[in-house]
Amino acid sequence: MKTDELRREYNSDDLRESNAADTPVEQFALWFQQAVDAKIDLPDAMTLATASEDGMPSARIVLLRGFDERGLVFFTDYQSQKAQELEENPRAALVFYWRELDRQIRVSGSVNTVSREESEKYFRSRPVGSQLAALASNQGEVIPNRQKLESKYKQLMETFRHKEIPLPPFWGGFRLSPDWFEFWQGRPNRLHDRLRYTQCSDEGWKIERLSP
Ligand SMILES: Cc1cc2nc3c(=O)[nH]c(=O)nc-3n(C[C@H](O)[C@H](O)[C@H](O)COP(=O)(O)O)c2cc1C
């Protein structure tokens, strides 16, 4: 397979300083809505990159489960590799790629856990099967086989039949508070648009164009 022959042109929209929103969250909201309207599969899927204390990076997909001026929220197991790395080094990066719109969004910042109330509220909104799965799985733990997981799930299903499933103490949300966002719009001849928003004070964001 020759990957260097996989070329294609980017002919989508443009991204100009004159029509970019004043804040990255507004710009993100606009592009996110356009991704939803374009019926992109999993527009909420984002790559989360973390790094251990000694600088070893790791990345995986998680789902965006809310965003506002405070940041972008995802939920996970607090015993997982990502959570351990975030405890050692509470800084992370996120990447969205929406191929159908030739768009990429990069976000970088510091990460904190969300409140237990926020995790509880989201946990309650999940289908019962997902709630049980969170309880049944210690994410990242080595298990002997699939059957062990399934029998734990069935056992929990019995235990919590007609009962409320408790929010596992080891499960909840993280919020990444952005220091910067970069919006990338693919353009013809590789002359892509890149606008970076950097937080320069408590209130304001600086917008700069980056060379593609
Ligand atoms: C489409 C997709 C969505 C996912 N969403 C989540 C998520 O929201 N939270 C999560 O913990 N893992 C999610 N995962 C699984 C993670 O990619 C990863 O396997 C898991 O979180 C363990 O990562 P870690 O060992 O680096 O902590 C998702 C995977 C895919 C492919």
XYZ file of C-alpha atoms and ligand atoms in Angstrom:
243
model
C 0.000 0.000 0.000
C 1.563 3.279 -1.117
C 0.214 5.935 1.213
C 2.099 8.708 -0.604
C -0.301 8.292 -3.544
C -3.355 9.025 -1.403
C -3.784 12.666 -2.378
C -6.873 14.786 -2.573
C -7.771 18.416 -2.954
C -9.531 20.420 -0.227
C -12.260 22.532 -1.794
C -14.458 23.471 1.134
C -15.281 26.788 2.784
C -12.819 29.411 3.867
C -12.052 30.759 7.324
C -11.364 34.480 7.475
C -10.489 36.815 10.304
C -13.460 38.953 9.206
C -16.007 36.193 9.796
C -14.328 34.371 12.700
C -16.127 34.684 16.037
C -14.596 36.835 18.786
C -14.137 33.889 21.112
C -13.048 30.337 20.328
C -16.025 28.858 22.154
C -18.398 30.747 19.843
C -16.364 29.625 16.828
C -16.350 26.064 18.140
C -20.132 26.162 18.694
C -20.643 27.366 15.117
C -18.443 24.675 13.567
C -19.837 21.980 15.844
C -23.385 22.857 14.781
C -22.303 22.768 11.133
C -20.777 19.318 11.698
C -24.068 18.129 13.232
C -26.070 19.683 10.360
C -23.755 17.973 7.846
C -24.710 14.669 9.543
C -21.082 13.799 10.202
C -20.825 10.476 11.961
C -19.680 11.012 15.570
C -18.935 14.750 15.354
C -18.377 14.528 19.123
C -15.486 12.055 18.800
C -12.171 13.711 19.661
C -8.637 12.512 20.161
C -7.416 13.197 23.668
C -3.647 13.347 24.128
C -2.150 13.162 27.591
C 1.387 12.605 28.839
C 2.877 10.914 31.856
C 4.987 12.794 34.370
C 8.154 11.820 32.483
C 6.743 13.092 29.182
C 5.632 9.861 27.490
C 2.575 10.783 25.376
C -0.534 8.662 24.825
C -3.689 9.337 22.812
C -7.152 7.870 22.403
C -10.655 8.829 21.279
C -13.225 10.061 23.824
C -16.620 11.691 23.327
C -17.309 15.360 23.970
C -20.146 15.544 26.473
C -20.513 19.298 26.898
C -18.736 22.586 26.327
C -19.054 26.203 27.383
C -16.735 29.092 28.347
C -15.268 26.932 31.121
C -14.070 24.248 28.722
C -14.754 20.886 27.086
C -16.030 17.935 29.099
C -15.578 14.175 28.675
C -16.318 11.244 30.963
C -14.172 8.267 31.801
C -12.842 5.885 34.421
C -10.696 7.682 37.006
C -8.467 4.575 37.243
C -7.685 4.486 33.529
C -4.297 5.299 32.009
C -5.522 8.710 30.822
C -6.801 9.567 34.298
C -3.545 8.472 35.927
C -1.594 10.596 33.474
C -3.880 13.578 34.084
C -3.281 13.243 37.790
C 0.503 13.279 37.261
C 0.391 15.957 34.586
C -2.937 17.834 34.371
C -2.408 19.197 30.866
C -3.848 17.734 27.679
C -4.690 18.339 24.034
C -7.809 17.522 22.009
C -8.220 17.113 18.251
C -11.428 16.952 16.223
C -11.248 15.974 12.544
C -14.323 16.395 10.362
C -13.255 15.032 7.000
C -16.507 15.878 5.197
C -15.965 19.572 5.992
C -12.164 19.497 5.628
C -11.879 20.822 9.161
C -9.658 20.161 12.134
C -9.889 21.783 15.564
C -7.050 21.560 18.068
C -7.440 22.562 21.696
C -4.871 22.589 24.462
C -5.111 23.444 28.119
C -5.299 22.305 31.698
C -7.621 19.614 32.984
C -9.646 19.274 36.182
C -12.260 16.808 37.340
C -15.846 18.075 37.155
C -18.003 18.174 40.297
C -19.604 14.957 41.530
C -23.011 16.586 40.847
C -22.058 17.098 37.208
C -20.858 13.499 36.881
C -23.982 12.228 38.639
C -26.237 14.239 36.317
C -24.524 12.881 33.214
C -24.376 9.314 34.570
C -28.165 9.412 35.181
C -28.735 10.507 31.575
C -26.956 7.418 30.186
C -28.794 4.247 29.132
C -28.959 1.656 31.922
C -26.672 -0.672 29.912
C -23.945 1.973 29.830
C -24.346 2.672 33.549
C -23.908 -1.041 34.295
C -20.926 -1.266 31.952
C -19.183 1.573 33.810
C -19.738 -0.298 37.047
C -18.627 -3.646 35.588
C -15.392 -2.464 34.021
C -12.182 -1.256 35.617
C -10.935 0.371 32.457
C -7.464 -0.740 31.446
C -7.255 -3.655 33.883
C -5.944 -6.890 32.357
C -8.722 -9.528 32.422
C -8.394 -13.247 31.620
C -11.210 -13.367 29.059
C -14.426 -11.693 27.838
C -16.589 -14.082 29.797
C -15.352 -12.611 33.071
C -16.609 -9.189 31.993
C -19.949 -10.509 30.778
C -20.628 -12.500 33.935
C -19.824 -9.448 36.086
C -22.233 -7.414 33.947
C -24.996 -10.042 34.336
C -24.430 -10.245 38.063
C -24.734 -6.455 38.381
C -27.862 -6.531 36.216
C -29.425 -8.910 38.758
C -28.237 -6.893 41.758
C -29.668 -3.642 40.403
C -32.883 -4.953 38.864
C -35.533 -2.305 39.716
C -32.924 -0.302 41.634
C -31.029 2.851 40.850
C -27.484 2.112 39.696
C -25.054 4.162 41.818
C -22.485 6.423 40.205
C -19.266 4.413 40.589
C -16.791 6.283 42.814
C -14.100 5.639 40.185
C -16.047 7.141 37.276
C -16.710 10.759 36.272
C -15.895 13.729 34.125
C -12.916 15.891 33.284
C -13.017 19.426 31.922
C -10.218 20.765 29.723
C -9.967 24.553 30.173
C -8.394 25.824 26.952
C -5.305 28.032 26.711
C -5.559 27.976 22.948
C -7.699 26.712 20.085
C -6.699 26.304 16.473
C -9.282 26.113 13.680
C -8.003 24.559 10.447
C -9.915 24.771 7.216
C -8.617 22.781 4.238
C -8.276 24.930 1.088
C -7.192 24.298 -2.535
C -3.480 23.831 -3.317
C -2.671 23.188 0.347
C -3.088 26.910 1.099
C -5.136 26.076 4.130
C -6.599 28.552 6.615
C -5.401 28.301 10.212
C -6.642 30.662 12.892
C -5.285 30.361 16.414
C -7.014 31.854 19.447
C -4.751 32.388 22.438
C -6.015 33.493 25.821
C -4.193 36.747 26.584
C -6.068 37.953 29.670
C -8.991 36.791 31.764
C -11.357 38.388 29.279
C -9.786 38.499 25.849
C -8.566 36.194 23.095
C -5.942 37.082 20.519
C -6.569 35.741 16.985
C -3.591 35.019 14.728
C -3.318 33.487 11.280
C -0.765 30.698 10.996
C 0.999 29.635 7.855
C -0.387 26.313 6.672
C -15.716 6.347 19.129
C -15.097 6.099 20.489
C -15.591 6.770 21.584
C -15.040 6.571 22.846
N -15.501 7.297 23.903
C -14.925 7.141 25.112
C -15.304 7.993 26.196
O -16.131 8.919 26.066
N -14.725 7.764 27.404
C -13.784 6.785 27.581
O -13.300 6.620 28.690
N -13.377 6.004 26.564
C -13.920 6.173 25.333
N -13.488 5.397 24.292
C -12.433 4.374 24.535
C -11.057 5.060 24.557
O -10.626 5.350 23.247
C -9.994 4.205 25.267
O -9.919 2.925 24.687
C -10.281 4.058 26.756
O -10.796 5.245 27.307
C -9.014 3.652 27.509
O -8.039 4.651 27.334
P -6.759 4.797 28.317
O -6.313 3.412 28.623
O -5.779 5.563 27.511
O -7.214 5.533 29.522
C -13.999 5.618 23.011
C -13.488 4.939 21.884
C -14.019 5.204 20.647
C -13.407 4.501 19.458
